[in-house]
Short mmCIF file of C-alpha atoms in Angstrom, two decimals:
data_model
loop_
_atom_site.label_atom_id
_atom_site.label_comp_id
_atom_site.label_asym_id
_atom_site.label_seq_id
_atom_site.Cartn_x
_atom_site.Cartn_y
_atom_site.Cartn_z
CA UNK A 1 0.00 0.00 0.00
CA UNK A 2 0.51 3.57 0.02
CA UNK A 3 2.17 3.75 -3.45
CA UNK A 4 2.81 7.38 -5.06
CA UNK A 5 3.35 7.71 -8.84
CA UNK A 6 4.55 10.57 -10.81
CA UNK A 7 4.27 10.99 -14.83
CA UNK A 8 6.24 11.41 -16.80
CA UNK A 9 9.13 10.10 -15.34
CA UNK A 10 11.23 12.16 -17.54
CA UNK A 11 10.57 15.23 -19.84
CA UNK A 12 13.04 17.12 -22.60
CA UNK A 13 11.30 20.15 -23.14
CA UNK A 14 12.49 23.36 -25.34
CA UNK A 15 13.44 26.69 -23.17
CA UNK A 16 10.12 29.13 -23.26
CA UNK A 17 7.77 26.26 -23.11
CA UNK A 18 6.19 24.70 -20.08
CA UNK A 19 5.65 21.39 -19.11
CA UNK A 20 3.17 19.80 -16.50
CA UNK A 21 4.04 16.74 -14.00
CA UNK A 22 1.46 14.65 -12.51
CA UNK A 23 1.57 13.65 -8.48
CA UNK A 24 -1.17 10.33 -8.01
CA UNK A 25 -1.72 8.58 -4.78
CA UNK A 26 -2.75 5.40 -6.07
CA UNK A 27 -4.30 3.46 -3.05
CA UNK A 28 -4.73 6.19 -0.50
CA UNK A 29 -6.43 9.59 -0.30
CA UNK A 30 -3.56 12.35 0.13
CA UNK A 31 -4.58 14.90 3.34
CA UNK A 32 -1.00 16.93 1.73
CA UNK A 33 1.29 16.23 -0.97
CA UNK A 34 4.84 18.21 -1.44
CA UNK A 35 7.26 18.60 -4.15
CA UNK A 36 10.64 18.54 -3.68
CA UNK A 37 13.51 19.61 -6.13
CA UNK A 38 16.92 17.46 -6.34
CA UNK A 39 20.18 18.90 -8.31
CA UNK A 40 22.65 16.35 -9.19
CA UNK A 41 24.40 14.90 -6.40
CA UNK A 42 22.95 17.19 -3.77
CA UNK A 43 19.99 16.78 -1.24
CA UNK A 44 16.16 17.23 -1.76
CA UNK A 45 14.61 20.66 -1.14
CA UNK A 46 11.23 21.23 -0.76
CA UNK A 47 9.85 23.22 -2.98
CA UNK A 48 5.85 23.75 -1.52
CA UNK A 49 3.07 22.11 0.55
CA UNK A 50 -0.36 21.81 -0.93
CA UNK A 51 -3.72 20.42 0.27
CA UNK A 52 -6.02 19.46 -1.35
CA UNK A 53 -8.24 22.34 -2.53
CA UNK A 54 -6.41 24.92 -1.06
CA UNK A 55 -3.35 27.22 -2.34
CA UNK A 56 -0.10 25.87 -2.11
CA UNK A 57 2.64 27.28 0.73
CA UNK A 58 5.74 27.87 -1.19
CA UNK A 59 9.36 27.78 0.31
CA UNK A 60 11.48 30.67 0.55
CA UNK A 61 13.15 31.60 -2.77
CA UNK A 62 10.79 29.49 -5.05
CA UNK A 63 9.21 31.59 -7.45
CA UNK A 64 5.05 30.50 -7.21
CA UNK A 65 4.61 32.88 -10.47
CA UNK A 66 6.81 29.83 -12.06
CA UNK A 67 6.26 26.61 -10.09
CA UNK A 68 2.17 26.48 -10.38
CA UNK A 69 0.80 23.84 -8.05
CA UNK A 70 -2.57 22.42 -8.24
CA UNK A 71 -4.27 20.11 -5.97
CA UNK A 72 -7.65 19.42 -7.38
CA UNK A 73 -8.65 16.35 -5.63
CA UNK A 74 -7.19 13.77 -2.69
CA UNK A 75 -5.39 11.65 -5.34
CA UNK A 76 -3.73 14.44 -7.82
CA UNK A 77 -1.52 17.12 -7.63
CA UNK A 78 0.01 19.04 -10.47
CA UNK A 79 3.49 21.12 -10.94
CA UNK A 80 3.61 22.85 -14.10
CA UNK A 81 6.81 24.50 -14.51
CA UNK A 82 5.94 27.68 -17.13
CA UNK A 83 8.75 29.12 -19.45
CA UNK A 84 11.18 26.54 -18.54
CA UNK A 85 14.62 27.73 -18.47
CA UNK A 86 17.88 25.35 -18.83
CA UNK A 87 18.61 25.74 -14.97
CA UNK A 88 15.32 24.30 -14.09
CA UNK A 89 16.62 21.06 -15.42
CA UNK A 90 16.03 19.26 -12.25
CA UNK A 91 15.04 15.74 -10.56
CA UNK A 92 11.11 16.73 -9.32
CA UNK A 93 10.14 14.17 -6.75
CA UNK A 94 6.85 14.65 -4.70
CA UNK A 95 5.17 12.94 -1.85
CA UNK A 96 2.39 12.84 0.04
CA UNK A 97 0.81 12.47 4.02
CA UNK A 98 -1.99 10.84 5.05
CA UNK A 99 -4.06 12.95 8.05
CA UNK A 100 -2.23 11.25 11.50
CA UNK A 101 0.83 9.65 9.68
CA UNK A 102 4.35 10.41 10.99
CA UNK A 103 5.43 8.87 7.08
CA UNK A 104 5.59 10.80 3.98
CA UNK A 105 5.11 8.52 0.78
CA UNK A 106 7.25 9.43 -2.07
CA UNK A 107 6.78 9.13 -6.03
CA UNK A 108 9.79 7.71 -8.42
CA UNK A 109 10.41 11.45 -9.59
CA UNK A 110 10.45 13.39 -12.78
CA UNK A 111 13.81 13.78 -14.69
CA UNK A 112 13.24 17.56 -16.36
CA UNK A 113 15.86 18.44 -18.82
CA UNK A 114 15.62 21.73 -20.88
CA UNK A 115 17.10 22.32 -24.10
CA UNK B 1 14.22 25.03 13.56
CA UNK B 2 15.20 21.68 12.33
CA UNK B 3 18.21 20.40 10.77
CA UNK B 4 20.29 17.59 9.90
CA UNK B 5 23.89 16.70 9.85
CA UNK B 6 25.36 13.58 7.87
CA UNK B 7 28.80 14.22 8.89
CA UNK B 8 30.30 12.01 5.94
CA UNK B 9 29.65 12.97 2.29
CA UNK B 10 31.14 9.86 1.10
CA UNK B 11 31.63 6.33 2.80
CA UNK B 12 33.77 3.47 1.26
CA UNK B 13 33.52 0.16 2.84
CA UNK B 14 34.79 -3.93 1.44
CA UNK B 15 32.28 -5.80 0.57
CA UNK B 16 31.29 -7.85 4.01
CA UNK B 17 32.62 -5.38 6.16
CA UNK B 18 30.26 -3.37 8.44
CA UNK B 19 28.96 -0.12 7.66
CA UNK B 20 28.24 2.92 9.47
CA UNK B 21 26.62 6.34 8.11
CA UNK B 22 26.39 8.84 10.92
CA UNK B 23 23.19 11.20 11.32
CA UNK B 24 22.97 14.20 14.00
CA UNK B 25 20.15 16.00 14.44
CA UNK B 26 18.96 19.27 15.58
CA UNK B 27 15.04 19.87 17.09
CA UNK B 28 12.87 21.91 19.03
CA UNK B 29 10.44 19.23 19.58
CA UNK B 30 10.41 15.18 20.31
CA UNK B 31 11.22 14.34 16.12
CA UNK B 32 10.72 11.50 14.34
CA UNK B 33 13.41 10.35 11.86
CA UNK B 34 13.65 8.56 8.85
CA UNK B 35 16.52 6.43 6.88
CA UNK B 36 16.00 6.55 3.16
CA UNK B 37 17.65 4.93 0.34
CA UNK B 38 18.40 6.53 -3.26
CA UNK B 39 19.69 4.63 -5.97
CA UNK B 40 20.94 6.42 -9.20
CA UNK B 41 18.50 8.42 -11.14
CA UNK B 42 15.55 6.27 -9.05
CA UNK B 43 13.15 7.74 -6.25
CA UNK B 44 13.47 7.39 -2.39
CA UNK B 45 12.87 4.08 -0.61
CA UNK B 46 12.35 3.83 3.37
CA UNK B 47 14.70 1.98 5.36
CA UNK B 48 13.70 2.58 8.64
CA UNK B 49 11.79 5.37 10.87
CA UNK B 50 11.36 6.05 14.69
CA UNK B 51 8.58 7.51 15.76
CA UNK B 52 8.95 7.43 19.39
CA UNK B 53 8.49 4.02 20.35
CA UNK B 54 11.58 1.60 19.99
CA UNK B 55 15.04 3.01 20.24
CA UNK B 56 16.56 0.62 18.16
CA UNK B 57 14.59 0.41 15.03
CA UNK B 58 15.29 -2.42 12.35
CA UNK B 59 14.56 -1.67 8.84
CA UNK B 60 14.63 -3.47 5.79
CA UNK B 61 17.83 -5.44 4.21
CA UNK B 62 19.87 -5.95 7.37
CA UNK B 63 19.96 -1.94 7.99
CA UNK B 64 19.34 -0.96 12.06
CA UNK B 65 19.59 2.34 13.27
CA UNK B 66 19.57 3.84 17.12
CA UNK B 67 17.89 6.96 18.37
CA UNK B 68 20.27 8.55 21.29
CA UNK B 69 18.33 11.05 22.43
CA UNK B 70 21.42 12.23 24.77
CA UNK B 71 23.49 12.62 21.54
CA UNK B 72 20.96 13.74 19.35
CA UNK B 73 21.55 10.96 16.81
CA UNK B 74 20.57 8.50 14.79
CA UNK B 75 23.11 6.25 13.18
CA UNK B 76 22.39 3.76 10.72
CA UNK B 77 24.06 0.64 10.63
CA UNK B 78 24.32 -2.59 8.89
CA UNK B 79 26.53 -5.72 9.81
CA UNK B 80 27.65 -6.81 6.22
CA UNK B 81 28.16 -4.34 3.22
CA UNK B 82 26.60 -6.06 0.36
CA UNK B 83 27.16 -4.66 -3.26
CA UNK B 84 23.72 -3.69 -4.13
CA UNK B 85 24.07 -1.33 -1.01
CA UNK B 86 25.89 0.95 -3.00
CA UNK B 87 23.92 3.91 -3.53
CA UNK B 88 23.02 7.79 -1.99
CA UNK B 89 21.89 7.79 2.12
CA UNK B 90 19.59 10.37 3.28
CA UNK B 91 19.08 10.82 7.32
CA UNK B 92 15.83 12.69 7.83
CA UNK B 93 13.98 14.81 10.48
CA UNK B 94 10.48 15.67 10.95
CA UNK B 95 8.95 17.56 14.26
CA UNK B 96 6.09 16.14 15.45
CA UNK B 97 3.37 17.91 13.09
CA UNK B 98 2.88 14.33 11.48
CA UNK B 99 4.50 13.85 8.32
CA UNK B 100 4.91 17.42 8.05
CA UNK B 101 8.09 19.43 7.67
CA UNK B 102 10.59 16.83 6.39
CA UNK B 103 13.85 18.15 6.61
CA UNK B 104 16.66 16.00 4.35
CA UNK B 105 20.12 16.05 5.63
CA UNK B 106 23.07 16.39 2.80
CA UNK B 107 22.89 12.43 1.99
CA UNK B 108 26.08 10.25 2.12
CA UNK B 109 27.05 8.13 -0.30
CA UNK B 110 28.17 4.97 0.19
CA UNK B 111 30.73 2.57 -2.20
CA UNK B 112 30.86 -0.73 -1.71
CA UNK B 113 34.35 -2.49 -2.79
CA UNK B 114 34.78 -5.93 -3.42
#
């Protein structure tokens, strides 16, 4: 149980465009999911905290004007990354909570690479 | 505030040989903390978590890991390095707003010779 998938698990996209990456609890309903970014060889940051229905609570530093997060329902959240740029080439990775867990369950992650 | 040390960036053990990745830990409140595994270009897997019941928590493949409270750690260990325990170590602390605030220490990556 308590499996997280992400789609697609990687993306080449051209600079200017944008691209959207899909967040699915698959046999749980999600109280919060989070989306965390990973750089080569360095640690996971969190990027924001959404719940479902409400706006997302973005990190210091992360531009929400850029990183658009949508959490339209229990099971799905959304980060759409807008006029991708070549730095924001990144590993996306999210997770989610269930209401009363200590645990957060995380998806396979998103390889992003823009050209 | 939370935070997390992994004092070693980089561990190199023989195949067989025991391993030890160090985790310190810095929180305001009674945390609950989490070993996870990363292989190359793959997603997280759990290890092993305490949540404040069991010091000594035993996680999957051998790995064991012991919440000192006194030394605000939480080492995880495993008797005998096996090959396909090569890969990236993350040591992470969450306060007690359940499953909330996840903070990832540095990660430490561990080679395993043979």
């Amino acid at each position: 149980g308590a499996v997280v998938s992400q789609h697609p698990s990687w993306v080449i996209c051209k600079s200017g465009t944008s691209v959207k990456i899909e967040c699915r609890s698959l046999d749980f309903q999600a109280t919060t999911m989070f989306w965390y970014r990973q750089f080569p060889k360095q640690s996971l940051m969190l990027m924001a905290t959404s719940n479902e229905g409400s706006k997302a609570t973005y990190e210091q530093g992360v531009e929400k004007d850029k990183f658009l997060i949508n959490h339209a329902s229990l099971t799905l959240s959304t980060l759409t990354v807008t006029s991708a740029h070549p730095e924001d080439s990144s590993f996306y990775i999210c997770s989610a909570n269930v209401a009363g867990s200590y645990e957060q369950y995380f998806g396979p992650g998103t390889r992003l690479t823009v050209t | 505030a939370q935070s997390v040390t992994q004092l070693d960036s980089h561990v190199s053990v023989s195949e067989g040989t025991p391993v030890l990745l160090r985790c310190n830990y810095s929180s305001s409140y009674s945390p609950s903390l989490f070993w996870y595994v990363q292989h190359p270009n793959k997603g997280l897997q759990l290890l092993l978590k305490y949540t404040s019941a069991a010091t000594l928590v035993k996680g999957i493949n051998g790995f064991e890991a012991e919440f000192k409270k006194s030394e605000t750690s939480f080492h995880l260990t495993k008797p005998s390095a096996h090959m396909s325990d090569a890969a990236e170590y993350f040591c992470v602390v969450s306060d007690r707003n359940y499953g909330q605030n996840f903070v990832f220490g540095p990660g430490t990556r561990l080679s395993v010779l043979p």
